[in-house]
Amino acid sequence: MFKNHKYIAFETIVIKEVRRFTRIWIQTLVPPAITISLYFVIFGNLVGSRIGNMGGFDYMEFIIPGLIMMAVIQNSYSNVVSSFFSHKFQRSVEEVLVSPVPNAILLGGFIVGGMVRGLLVGAIVTVMALMFVDLQIQHPIITITVILLTAVVFSLAGFINALFANSFDDISIIPTFVLTPLIYLGGVFYSSSLLPPFWQSVSALNPIFYMVNSFRYGFLGVSDVSVGPAFVILTLFGVVLFSVCLVLLNRGTGLRS
Amino acid sequence: MTTAIAISDLTKIYANGFEALKGISLQVQQGDFFALLGPNGAGKSTTIGVLSTLVRKTGGTVEIFGKNVDSHVYETKLDLGVVPQEVNFSQFERVKDIVMTQAGYYGMPRKLAAERCEKYLRKLDLWDKRNDRSRTLSGGMKRRLMIARALVHEPKLLILDEPTAGVDIELRRSMWEFLTELNESGTTIILTTHYLEEAEQLCRNIAIIDKGRIVENTSMRALLAALDKQTYIVDLAKPVETLPDWGDVPVTASLLDSHSFEITVAASLTMSGLFKLFLERGIEVSALRSKSNRLEQLFLGRLTDARGDAVNV
């Protein structure tokens, strides 16, 4: 038995995950940077100048926190779902399943891998944003906490998707048909105050709405929702999804026959 | 002697209702080189899957070096190395990274992992390929890589599920030498194979599994001793039209062509006795070879006995 074996196993998974997405950086880091830059140019610069103010800020300033959040959500999720499903598909997941890595460590390693990619892409997008506006962060601690919690929650969601997936179609269905609509309707491009009361109530059911708004609060100091409930929702999602992942791993769902 | 594996009443029913294991019990002693044989779908891979925890058993108990696999997960996994039938490493990783990562999963410090990685990649002739992507390796190299990966944490028990399938004869022989050396150094080895010659050559004890049940579990020597007949193909130095009369010697023979014939004799008949038989009848032999692998005959015989019908493998 090796000393610190759990920590070494955790570190191994994280290094392997980071090595994976940096090896294919042209597929993982460049596309989101280009896509988000186009959002800045088209929605922020060209269209935004005609929209005027939103929530008391230039439209460009208003959408930047949402676009950073969008990049973190999409990349945390897609890193874990594609990496873990690839492991399943190639059966290389058996390497870790036959080894004495506890399920919580296995999960933690993949989640941190997803977070690192999500946050790295978030940082790239932030740097791109600095080319267009002078960013000021009003509440740094809230900003950092929200982005970290969001990366955790969507890495966990990606892990569950990967456990149940049996084909590459299965790993694209949720991001395409669930995640993207939730992000776009989560207040990335508009303030919910523009919506009729009924659609404001519908928006309140979208967890991404709270994440985007609390992150925007961290940046700009304005939000459509109060930050307290947003933290509770994020934490609750994190705890529930982590527990679900562990139960599924302990049962061997999608992994052990 | 310590028991390396103790399987008791092991059952496995898959979700589709297929009963892969019907209560098998088996013991493998420490230091043994053990063959687990059976036709396709007999339950070999399921048994290995249960040992490696990739397959969840339905019932029964499994102990590895006296420790229950359910209650001593870390210790039992540390003692076990598995070489699966199919390639199961990432095709995009470098050879060295695959072995180093596996060492990391076992919690091995990086310095020790690097030493072990070099040791086993060198032993398996893969050191020169250490920086190559695994997908560029040949089939034989991929199998050797899986062996290196399984050995990096130096398990006391190594399970190989058809390690030489699709491997050319030269490489197969070098893998036999490596496995023999490994077994002599104290590693208990369980081997499943379709090459019965391989099992006969390497293993001391054997179990034959068929339709989820153990139909034979004995030493290789005892099993081979049970063979009562042996068939040879004899090549003739001079062509003949007919075979001689064998008198009261209990043999059956048939001419294959004018230059060769097939003869079945009692297994107890020595080579000297056989050649005496030929000399007495003026048969000049240029070459002689066993028609089929001895173990193959026994294997098919045991399966026929167990099923009560003919077996096509």
Coordinates of C-alpha atoms in Angstrom, one line a residue:
Chain A
M1 CA 0.0 0.0 0.0
F2 CA 1.4 3.4 -1.0
K3 CA 1.4 6.4 1.2
N4 CA -0.9 9.2 -0.2
H5 CA -2.3 6.7 -2.7
K6 CA -5.6 8.5 -3.0
Y7 CA -4.0 11.9 -3.6
I8 CA -1.7 10.4 -6.2
A9 CA -4.6 8.7 -8.0
F10 CA -6.5 12.0 -8.0
E11 CA -3.6 14.0 -9.3
T12 CA -3.1 11.3 -12.0
I13 CA -6.6 11.6 -13.3
V14 CA -6.5 15.4 -13.3
I15 CA -3.1 15.5 -15.2
K16 CA -4.4 12.9 -17.7
E17 CA -7.6 15.0 -18.2
V18 CA -5.7 18.3 -18.6
R19 CA -3.2 16.6 -20.9
R20 CA -6.0 15.3 -23.1
F21 CA -7.7 18.7 -23.7
T22 CA -4.4 20.6 -24.1
R23 CA -3.2 18.0 -26.6
I24 CA -6.2 18.7 -28.8
W25 CA -6.2 22.5 -28.1
I26 CA -7.2 23.2 -31.6
Q27 CA -10.5 21.5 -31.0
T28 CA -11.0 22.5 -27.3
L29 CA -9.6 25.9 -26.7
V30 CA -9.6 27.7 -30.1
P31 CA -13.2 27.3 -31.2
P32 CA -14.8 28.8 -28.1
A33 CA -12.4 31.8 -28.3
I34 CA -13.4 32.4 -32.0
T35 CA -17.1 31.9 -31.4
I36 CA -17.2 34.2 -28.4
S37 CA -15.2 36.8 -30.3
L38 CA -17.8 36.7 -33.0
Y39 CA -20.5 37.3 -30.4
F40 CA -18.5 40.3 -29.2
V41 CA -18.1 41.7 -32.7
I42 CA -21.7 41.0 -33.9
F43 CA -23.9 41.3 -30.9
G44 CA -21.7 43.6 -28.8
N45 CA -20.2 46.0 -31.3
L46 CA -22.4 46.0 -34.4
V47 CA -25.9 45.2 -33.1
G48 CA -25.2 46.4 -29.5
S49 CA -24.5 50.0 -30.6
R50 CA -28.0 50.2 -32.0
I51 CA -29.6 48.5 -28.9
G52 CA -28.2 51.1 -26.5
N53 CA -28.2 50.6 -22.7
M54 CA -29.3 47.4 -21.0
G55 CA -29.7 47.4 -17.2
G56 CA -27.9 50.7 -17.1
F57 CA -24.8 49.5 -19.0
D58 CA -23.6 49.5 -22.6
Y59 CA -25.0 46.4 -24.3
M60 CA -21.4 45.0 -24.8
E61 CA -20.6 45.4 -21.1
F62 CA -24.0 43.8 -20.2
I63 CA -23.5 40.6 -22.3
I64 CA -19.8 40.0 -21.4
P65 CA -20.5 38.2 -18.0
G66 CA -23.1 36.0 -19.7
L67 CA -20.8 35.1 -22.6
I68 CA -18.0 34.2 -20.1
M69 CA -20.5 32.1 -18.2
M70 CA -21.7 30.4 -21.4
A71 CA -18.2 29.5 -22.3
V72 CA -17.5 28.0 -18.8
I73 CA -20.8 26.0 -18.8
Q74 CA -20.4 24.6 -22.3
N75 CA -16.7 23.7 -21.9
S76 CA -17.0 22.2 -18.4
Y77 CA -19.8 20.0 -19.5
S78 CA -18.4 19.0 -22.9
N79 CA -15.0 18.2 -21.4
V80 CA -16.3 15.7 -18.9
V81 CA -19.0 14.2 -21.2
S82 CA -16.7 13.7 -24.2
S83 CA -13.7 12.6 -22.2
F84 CA -15.5 10.1 -20.0
F85 CA -17.6 8.7 -22.8
S86 CA -14.4 8.3 -24.9
H87 CA -12.9 6.3 -22.1
K88 CA -16.1 4.1 -22.1
F89 CA -16.1 3.8 -25.8
Q90 CA -12.4 2.8 -26.0
R91 CA -12.8 0.7 -22.9
S92 CA -9.9 2.5 -21.4
V93 CA -12.2 3.3 -18.4
E94 CA -11.4 -0.3 -17.4
E95 CA -7.9 0.9 -16.5
V96 CA -9.2 2.9 -13.6
L97 CA -12.1 0.5 -12.8
V98 CA -9.8 -2.4 -12.1
S99 CA -7.5 -0.2 -10.0
P100 CA -8.1 0.7 -6.4
V101 CA -9.2 4.2 -7.1
P102 CA -12.2 5.1 -4.9
N103 CA -15.3 6.3 -6.8
A104 CA -15.2 9.7 -5.1
I105 CA -11.6 10.2 -6.3
L106 CA -12.5 9.1 -9.8
L107 CA -15.4 11.5 -9.9
G108 CA -13.3 14.3 -8.3
G109 CA -10.5 13.9 -10.9
F110 CA -12.9 14.1 -13.9
I111 CA -14.7 17.1 -12.3
V112 CA -11.6 19.0 -11.7
G113 CA -10.5 18.2 -15.3
G114 CA -13.8 19.7 -16.5
M115 CA -13.4 22.7 -14.3
V116 CA -9.9 23.4 -15.5
R117 CA -11.0 23.4 -19.1
G118 CA -14.1 25.5 -18.4
L119 CA -12.1 28.1 -16.4
L120 CA -9.3 28.2 -18.9
V121 CA -11.7 28.9 -21.8
G122 CA -13.5 31.4 -19.5
A123 CA -10.1 33.1 -19.0
I124 CA -9.5 33.2 -22.7
V125 CA -12.9 34.7 -23.3
T126 CA -12.2 37.3 -20.6
V127 CA -9.0 38.3 -22.3
M128 CA -10.8 38.6 -25.6
A129 CA -13.4 40.8 -23.9
L130 CA -10.7 43.1 -22.6
M131 CA -10.0 44.0 -26.3
F132 CA -13.5 45.4 -26.6
V133 CA -14.2 47.0 -23.2
D134 CA -12.5 48.0 -20.0
L135 CA -13.8 45.4 -17.6
Q136 CA -14.3 46.2 -13.9
I137 CA -15.2 43.5 -11.4
Q138 CA -17.4 44.9 -8.6
H139 CA -17.5 41.8 -6.3
P140 CA -14.5 39.6 -7.0
I141 CA -15.3 37.0 -4.4
I142 CA -18.9 36.5 -5.7
T143 CA -17.6 36.4 -9.3
I144 CA -15.0 33.7 -8.5
T145 CA -17.3 31.6 -6.3
V146 CA -20.1 31.6 -8.8
I147 CA -17.9 30.7 -11.7
L148 CA -16.3 27.9 -9.7
L149 CA -19.6 26.5 -8.5
T150 CA -21.0 26.7 -12.1
A151 CA -18.0 24.8 -13.5
V152 CA -18.5 22.1 -10.8
V153 CA -22.2 21.8 -11.5
F154 CA -21.9 21.4 -15.2
S155 CA -18.9 19.0 -15.0
L156 CA -21.1 16.8 -12.7
A157 CA -24.0 17.1 -15.2
G158 CA -21.6 16.1 -18.0
F159 CA -20.4 13.1 -16.0
I160 CA -24.0 11.8 -15.5
N161 CA -24.6 12.2 -19.3
A162 CA -21.5 10.2 -20.0
L163 CA -22.5 7.4 -17.6
F164 CA -25.8 6.9 -19.4
A165 CA -24.5 7.5 -22.9
N166 CA -24.2 4.5 -25.3
S167 CA -23.3 6.4 -28.4
F168 CA -21.8 9.6 -29.6
D169 CA -25.4 10.8 -30.4
D170 CA -26.2 10.4 -26.7
I171 CA -23.5 12.9 -25.7
S172 CA -24.7 15.6 -28.1
I173 CA -28.4 15.4 -27.4
I174 CA -28.3 17.1 -24.0
P175 CA -25.9 19.9 -25.0
T176 CA -27.9 20.6 -28.2
F177 CA -31.5 20.3 -27.1
V178 CA -31.3 21.1 -23.4
L179 CA -28.2 23.1 -22.5
T180 CA -28.1 25.5 -25.4
P181 CA -31.7 26.6 -25.1
L182 CA -31.3 27.0 -21.3
I183 CA -28.2 29.1 -21.8
Y184 CA -29.8 31.4 -24.4
L185 CA -32.9 31.8 -22.4
G186 CA -30.9 32.3 -19.2
G187 CA -30.5 36.0 -19.6
V188 CA -27.1 36.0 -21.4
F189 CA -28.3 38.5 -24.0
Y190 CA -31.1 40.3 -22.3
S191 CA -32.4 41.5 -18.9
S192 CA -35.5 39.5 -17.8
S193 CA -37.2 42.8 -17.1
L194 CA -37.8 43.0 -20.8
L195 CA -39.9 39.9 -20.7
P196 CA -43.7 39.8 -20.0
P197 CA -44.5 38.7 -16.4
F198 CA -45.4 35.1 -17.5
W199 CA -42.0 34.6 -19.2
Q200 CA -40.3 36.2 -16.3
S201 CA -41.8 33.4 -14.1
V202 CA -40.7 30.8 -16.6
S203 CA -37.2 32.2 -16.6
A204 CA -37.2 31.8 -12.8
L205 CA -37.3 28.0 -13.3
N206 CA -34.1 28.0 -15.3
P207 CA -31.1 27.4 -13.1
I208 CA -28.8 29.0 -15.6
F209 CA -30.7 32.2 -15.2
Y210 CA -29.5 32.4 -11.6
M211 CA -25.9 31.6 -12.5
V212 CA -25.7 34.2 -15.2
N213 CA -27.3 36.9 -13.1
S214 CA -25.3 36.3 -10.0
F215 CA -22.1 36.3 -12.2
R216 CA -23.3 39.5 -13.8
Y217 CA -23.8 40.9 -10.3
G218 CA -20.2 40.0 -9.4
F219 CA -19.0 41.9 -12.5
L220 CA -21.3 44.8 -12.8
G221 CA -23.1 45.0 -9.5
V222 CA -26.6 44.6 -11.1
S223 CA -28.7 41.5 -11.3
D224 CA -32.3 40.4 -12.1
V225 CA -32.3 38.2 -9.1
S226 CA -30.8 38.4 -5.6
V227 CA -27.5 36.6 -5.2
G228 CA -28.4 34.7 -2.0
P229 CA -31.0 32.4 -3.7
A230 CA -28.7 31.9 -6.6
F231 CA -25.9 30.6 -4.3
V232 CA -28.4 28.3 -2.6
I233 CA -29.6 26.9 -5.9
L234 CA -26.0 26.4 -7.2
T235 CA -24.9 24.7 -4.0
L236 CA -28.0 22.5 -4.0
F237 CA -27.4 21.5 -7.6
G238 CA -23.8 20.7 -6.8
V239 CA -24.6 18.5 -3.8
V240 CA -27.4 16.7 -5.5
L241 CA -25.5 16.0 -8.7
F242 CA -22.4 14.9 -6.8
S243 CA -24.5 12.5 -4.7
V244 CA -26.3 11.1 -7.9
C245 CA -22.9 10.6 -9.6
L246 CA -21.6 8.7 -6.6
V247 CA -24.7 6.5 -6.3
L248 CA -24.4 5.7 -10.1
L249 CA -20.7 4.9 -9.8
N250 CA -21.3 2.7 -6.7
R251 CA -24.0 0.8 -8.7
G252 CA -21.7 0.6 -11.7
T253 CA -24.3 2.2 -13.9
G254 CA -23.1 2.2 -17.5
L255 CA -19.7 0.9 -16.4
R256 CA -19.9 -2.6 -14.9
S257 CA -22.1 -5.3 -16.3
Chain B
M1 CA 0.5 -23.0 0.8
T2 CA -1.6 -19.8 0.6
T3 CA -4.6 -19.8 -1.6
A4 CA -4.3 -17.1 -4.3
I5 CA -7.9 -17.3 -5.4
A6 CA -10.9 -19.0 -3.7
I7 CA -14.1 -18.8 -5.6
S8 CA -17.2 -20.3 -4.0
D9 CA -20.6 -20.9 -5.5
L10 CA -20.1 -18.0 -8.0
T11 CA -23.2 -17.1 -10.0
K12 CA -23.8 -14.5 -12.6
I13 CA -27.0 -13.7 -14.4
Y14 CA -26.8 -10.8 -16.8
A15 CA -29.6 -8.2 -17.2
N16 CA -30.9 -10.0 -20.3
G17 CA -31.4 -13.2 -18.2
F18 CA -28.4 -15.1 -19.5
E19 CA -26.9 -17.3 -16.8
A20 CA -23.2 -17.0 -17.5
L21 CA -22.0 -18.7 -14.2
K22 CA -24.0 -21.4 -12.5
G23 CA -22.3 -21.7 -9.2
I24 CA -18.7 -22.4 -9.9
S25 CA -16.2 -23.1 -7.1
L26 CA -12.5 -23.0 -7.8
Q27 CA -9.2 -22.6 -5.9
V28 CA -5.9 -21.5 -7.3
Q29 CA -2.8 -21.8 -5.1
Q30 CA -0.2 -19.2 -4.7
G31 CA 2.6 -19.6 -7.3
D32 CA 0.5 -21.7 -9.6
F33 CA 0.4 -21.3 -13.4
F34 CA -3.3 -22.1 -13.9
A35 CA -5.2 -22.6 -17.1
L36 CA -8.9 -21.8 -17.3
L37 CA -10.1 -23.3 -20.5
G38 CA -13.5 -23.5 -22.2
P39 CA -15.2 -22.9 -25.5
N40 CA -16.5 -19.4 -26.5
G41 CA -19.3 -18.2 -24.1
A42 CA -18.4 -20.8 -21.5
G43 CA -17.9 -18.2 -18.7
K44 CA -14.2 -17.6 -18.7
S45 CA -14.3 -13.9 -19.3
T46 CA -17.2 -13.5 -16.9
T47 CA -15.2 -15.2 -14.2
I48 CA -12.2 -12.9 -14.9
G49 CA -14.6 -9.9 -15.0
V50 CA -15.9 -10.8 -11.5
L51 CA -12.3 -11.1 -10.2
S52 CA -11.4 -7.7 -11.6
T53 CA -14.7 -6.2 -10.5
L54 CA -15.7 -5.2 -14.0
V55 CA -18.6 -7.7 -13.7
R56 CA -20.9 -7.7 -10.7
K57 CA -21.5 -11.2 -9.4
T58 CA -25.1 -12.3 -8.7
G59 CA -24.1 -14.6 -5.9
G60 CA -21.2 -16.5 -4.2
T61 CA -17.9 -15.3 -2.7
V62 CA -14.5 -14.4 -4.2
E63 CA -11.4 -14.2 -2.1
I64 CA -8.0 -13.1 -3.4
F65 CA -5.1 -14.1 -1.1
G66 CA -7.6 -14.7 1.7
K67 CA -9.3 -11.3 1.4
N68 CA -12.9 -10.9 0.3
V69 CA -13.1 -8.7 -2.9
D70 CA -16.2 -7.0 -1.6
S71 CA -14.9 -6.0 1.8
H72 CA -11.2 -5.5 1.0
V73 CA -11.4 -3.6 -2.3
Y74 CA -8.1 -1.7 -2.1
E75 CA -6.0 -4.7 -0.9
T76 CA -7.4 -7.2 -3.3
K77 CA -7.1 -4.8 -6.3
L78 CA -3.5 -4.1 -5.3
D79 CA -2.7 -7.8 -5.5
L80 CA -4.3 -8.3 -8.9
G81 CA -3.2 -7.4 -12.5
V82 CA -5.4 -8.1 -15.4
V83 CA -4.6 -8.4 -19.1
P84 CA -7.9 -8.3 -21.0
Q85 CA -8.7 -10.0 -24.2
E86 CA -9.4 -6.8 -26.1
V87 CA -7.2 -3.8 -26.3
N88 CA -8.5 -1.4 -23.7
F89 CA -6.1 1.6 -23.6
S90 CA -6.6 5.0 -25.1
Q91 CA -5.4 4.9 -28.7
F92 CA -4.3 8.5 -28.5
E93 CA -2.0 8.3 -25.5
R94 CA 1.8 7.6 -25.7
V95 CA 3.0 4.2 -24.6
K96 CA 4.9 5.6 -21.6
D97 CA 2.0 7.7 -20.4
I98 CA -0.4 4.7 -20.5
V99 CA 1.9 2.8 -18.1
M100 CA 2.7 5.8 -15.9
T101 CA -1.0 6.6 -15.6
Q102 CA -1.8 3.1 -14.5
A103 CA 0.9 3.3 -11.9
G104 CA -0.7 6.6 -10.7
Y105 CA -4.1 4.9 -10.4
Y106 CA -2.5 2.5 -7.9
G107 CA -1.1 5.5 -6.0
M108 CA 2.5 4.8 -6.9
P109 CA 4.9 7.7 -6.3
R110 CA 6.1 9.2 -9.6
K111 CA 9.8 8.2 -9.1
L112 CA 9.0 4.6 -8.4
A113 CA 6.4 4.6 -11.3
A114 CA 9.0 5.8 -13.7
E115 CA 11.5 3.1 -12.6
R116 CA 8.9 0.4 -13.0
C117 CA 7.6 1.8 -16.3
E118 CA 11.1 1.6 -17.7
K119 CA 11.7 -1.9 -16.2
Y120 CA 8.6 -3.5 -17.8
L121 CA 8.7 -1.6 -21.1
R122 CA 12.3 -2.8 -21.5
K123 CA 11.4 -6.4 -20.5
L124 CA 8.6 -6.4 -23.1
D125 CA 10.7 -4.8 -25.8
L126 CA 8.7 -1.6 -25.9
W127 CA 11.2 0.9 -24.5
D128 CA 12.1 2.1 -27.9
K129 CA 8.4 2.8 -28.6
R130 CA 7.8 4.6 -25.3
N131 CA 7.1 8.0 -26.9
D132 CA 4.9 6.6 -29.7
R133 CA 1.2 6.9 -29.8
S134 CA -0.4 3.6 -28.8
R135 CA -2.5 3.4 -32.0
T136 CA 0.7 3.1 -34.1
L137 CA 1.8 -0.1 -32.4
S138 CA 1.4 -3.5 -34.0
G139 CA -1.1 -6.0 -32.6
G140 CA 1.6 -7.9 -30.7
M141 CA 3.1 -4.7 -29.3
K142 CA -0.4 -3.7 -28.0
R143 CA -0.7 -7.0 -26.2
R144 CA 2.7 -6.5 -24.7
L145 CA 1.8 -3.0 -23.6
M146 CA -1.2 -4.4 -21.8
I147 CA 1.1 -6.9 -20.0
A148 CA 3.5 -4.1 -19.0
R149 CA 0.6 -2.0 -17.8
A150 CA -0.8 -4.9 -15.7
L151 CA 2.6 -5.5 -14.1
V152 CA 3.6 -1.9 -13.2
H153 CA 2.2 -2.3 -9.7
E154 CA 3.9 -5.7 -9.4
P155 CA 0.7 -7.7 -8.5
K156 CA 1.0 -11.1 -6.8
L157 CA -1.6 -12.5 -9.1
L158 CA -1.7 -11.9 -12.9
I159 CA -4.7 -12.9 -15.0
L160 CA -4.3 -13.1 -18.7
D161 CA -7.3 -13.4 -20.9
E162 CA -6.1 -14.9 -24.2
P163 CA -2.9 -12.9 -24.3
T164 CA -1.5 -14.5 -27.4
A165 CA -4.6 -14.4 -29.6
G166 CA -3.6 -13.2 -33.1
V167 CA 0.1 -13.1 -32.1
D168 CA 2.6 -14.7 -34.5
I169 CA 4.4 -17.8 -33.3
E170 CA 7.8 -16.2 -32.7
L171 CA 6.3 -13.5 -30.4
R172 CA 4.1 -16.1 -28.8
R173 CA 7.1 -18.2 -27.8
S174 CA 8.9 -15.1 -26.4
M175 CA 5.8 -14.3 -24.4
W176 CA 5.7 -17.8 -23.0
E177 CA 9.3 -17.4 -21.9
F178 CA 8.5 -14.1 -20.2
L179 CA 5.5 -15.5 -18.4
T180 CA 7.4 -18.6 -17.3
E181 CA 10.1 -16.4 -15.9
L182 CA 7.5 -14.3 -14.2
N183 CA 5.8 -17.3 -12.7
E184 CA 9.2 -18.6 -11.5
S185 CA 9.8 -15.3 -9.7
G186 CA 6.7 -16.0 -7.6
T187 CA 3.8 -14.4 -9.5
T188 CA 0.7 -16.6 -9.6
I189 CA -0.7 -16.7 -13.2
I190 CA -4.1 -17.6 -14.5
L191 CA -4.3 -18.0 -18.2
T192 CA -7.2 -18.4 -20.5
T193 CA -6.4 -19.4 -24.0
H194 CA -7.7 -21.0 -27.1
Y195 CA -4.3 -22.4 -27.9
L196 CA -4.4 -25.6 -25.9
E197 CA -0.7 -26.2 -26.7
E198 CA 0.0 -23.0 -24.8
A199 CA -1.9 -24.3 -21.7
E200 CA -0.1 -27.6 -22.0
Q201 CA 3.2 -26.0 -22.3
L202 CA 2.9 -23.5 -19.5
C203 CA 0.3 -24.5 -16.9
R204 CA 0.5 -26.9 -14.0
N205 CA -3.1 -27.0 -13.1
I206 CA -6.2 -26.6 -15.2
A207 CA -9.9 -26.1 -15.0
I208 CA -12.3 -26.5 -17.9
I209 CA -15.4 -24.5 -17.8
D210 CA -18.4 -25.1 -20.0
K211 CA -21.9 -23.4 -20.0
G212 CA -21.1 -21.7 -16.7
R213 CA -20.0 -24.9 -14.9
I214 CA -16.6 -26.3 -14.1
V215 CA -16.4 -29.7 -15.8
E216 CA -12.8 -30.5 -14.9
N217 CA -10.4 -29.2 -12.3
T218 CA -7.2 -31.1 -11.9
S219 CA -3.4 -31.0 -12.5
M220 CA -2.2 -30.9 -16.1
R221 CA -0.2 -34.1 -15.4
A222 CA -3.2 -36.0 -14.1
L223 CA -5.3 -34.8 -17.0
L224 CA -2.8 -35.8 -19.7
A225 CA -2.3 -39.2 -17.9
A226 CA -5.9 -39.9 -18.6
L227 CA -5.3 -39.9 -22.3
D228 CA -5.4 -43.5 -23.4
K229 CA -4.8 -43.1 -27.2
Q230 CA -2.4 -41.1 -29.3
T231 CA -2.6 -40.5 -33.1
Y232 CA 0.5 -39.9 -35.3
I233 CA 1.0 -39.0 -38.9
V234 CA 3.8 -41.1 -40.3
D235 CA 5.7 -40.0 -43.5
L236 CA 7.3 -42.9 -45.4
A237 CA 10.8 -43.0 -46.8
K238 CA 9.5 -45.3 -49.6
P239 CA 6.0 -45.2 -51.1
V240 CA 3.7 -48.2 -50.3
E241 CA 0.4 -49.3 -51.8
T242 CA -1.0 -51.0 -48.7
L243 CA -0.3 -51.0 -45.0
P244 CA 1.0 -54.2 -43.4
D245 CA -1.0 -56.5 -41.1
W246 CA -0.6 -55.3 -37.5
G247 CA -1.4 -58.7 -36.0
D248 CA -2.7 -58.6 -32.5
V249 CA -1.2 -55.2 -31.7
P250 CA -4.1 -52.8 -30.8
V251 CA -3.6 -50.2 -33.4
T252 CA -5.8 -48.7 -36.1
A253 CA -4.1 -47.3 -39.2
S254 CA -5.2 -45.9 -42.5
L255 CA -3.2 -44.8 -45.6
L256 CA -3.5 -41.1 -46.3
D257 CA -1.5 -41.4 -49.6
S258 CA 1.3 -43.5 -50.9
H259 CA 3.8 -41.5 -48.8
S260 CA 2.0 -41.2 -45.5
F261 CA -0.4 -42.9 -43.1
E262 CA -2.2 -42.2 -39.9
I263 CA -1.9 -44.6 -36.9
T264 CA -3.6 -44.6 -33.5
V265 CA -1.9 -46.5 -30.7
A266 CA -2.3 -46.8 -27.0
A267 CA -0.8 -43.8 -25.2
S268 CA 1.3 -46.2 -23.1
L269 CA 3.2 -47.4 -26.1
T270 CA 6.6 -45.8 -26.1
M271 CA 8.3 -44.3 -29.1
S272 CA 10.8 -47.2 -29.1
G273 CA 7.9 -49.7 -29.1
L274 CA 6.3 -47.8 -32.0
F275 CA 9.5 -47.8 -34.1
K276 CA 10.0 -51.5 -33.3
L277 CA 6.5 -52.1 -34.7
F278 CA 7.5 -50.3 -37.9
L279 CA 10.9 -52.0 -38.2
E280 CA 9.3 -55.5 -37.8
R281 CA 7.0 -54.7 -40.7
G282 CA 9.6 -53.2 -43.0
I283 CA 8.2 -49.7 -42.8
E284 CA 10.9 -47.0 -43.3
V285 CA 9.9 -43.8 -41.6
S286 CA 11.2 -40.4 -42.8
A287 CA 9.2 -38.3 -40.3
L288 CA 6.6 -38.7 -37.6
R289 CA 4.4 -36.1 -35.9
S290 CA 1.5 -36.1 -33.5
K291 CA -1.8 -35.6 -35.3
S292 CA -3.4 -33.3 -32.8
N293 CA -2.6 -31.7 -29.6
R294 CA -3.0 -34.1 -26.7
L295 CA -4.8 -31.6 -24.6
E296 CA -7.2 -30.8 -27.4
Q297 CA -8.4 -34.4 -27.4
L298 CA -8.9 -34.3 -23.7
F299 CA -10.6 -31.0 -23.8
L300 CA -13.1 -32.1 -26.4
G301 CA -13.6 -35.4 -24.5
R302 CA -14.4 -33.6 -21.3
L303 CA -16.8 -31.3 -23.0
T304 CA -18.5 -34.2 -24.7
D305 CA -18.8 -36.1 -21.4
A306 CA -20.2 -33.0 -19.7
R307 CA -22.8 -32.3 -22.4
G308 CA -23.5 -35.8 -23.4
D309 CA -23.2 -35.0 -27.1
A310 CA -20.6 -34.2 -29.7
V311 CA -18.8 -30.9 -29.4
N312 CA -17.9 -28.6 -32.2
V313 CA -15.4 -26.0 -31.1

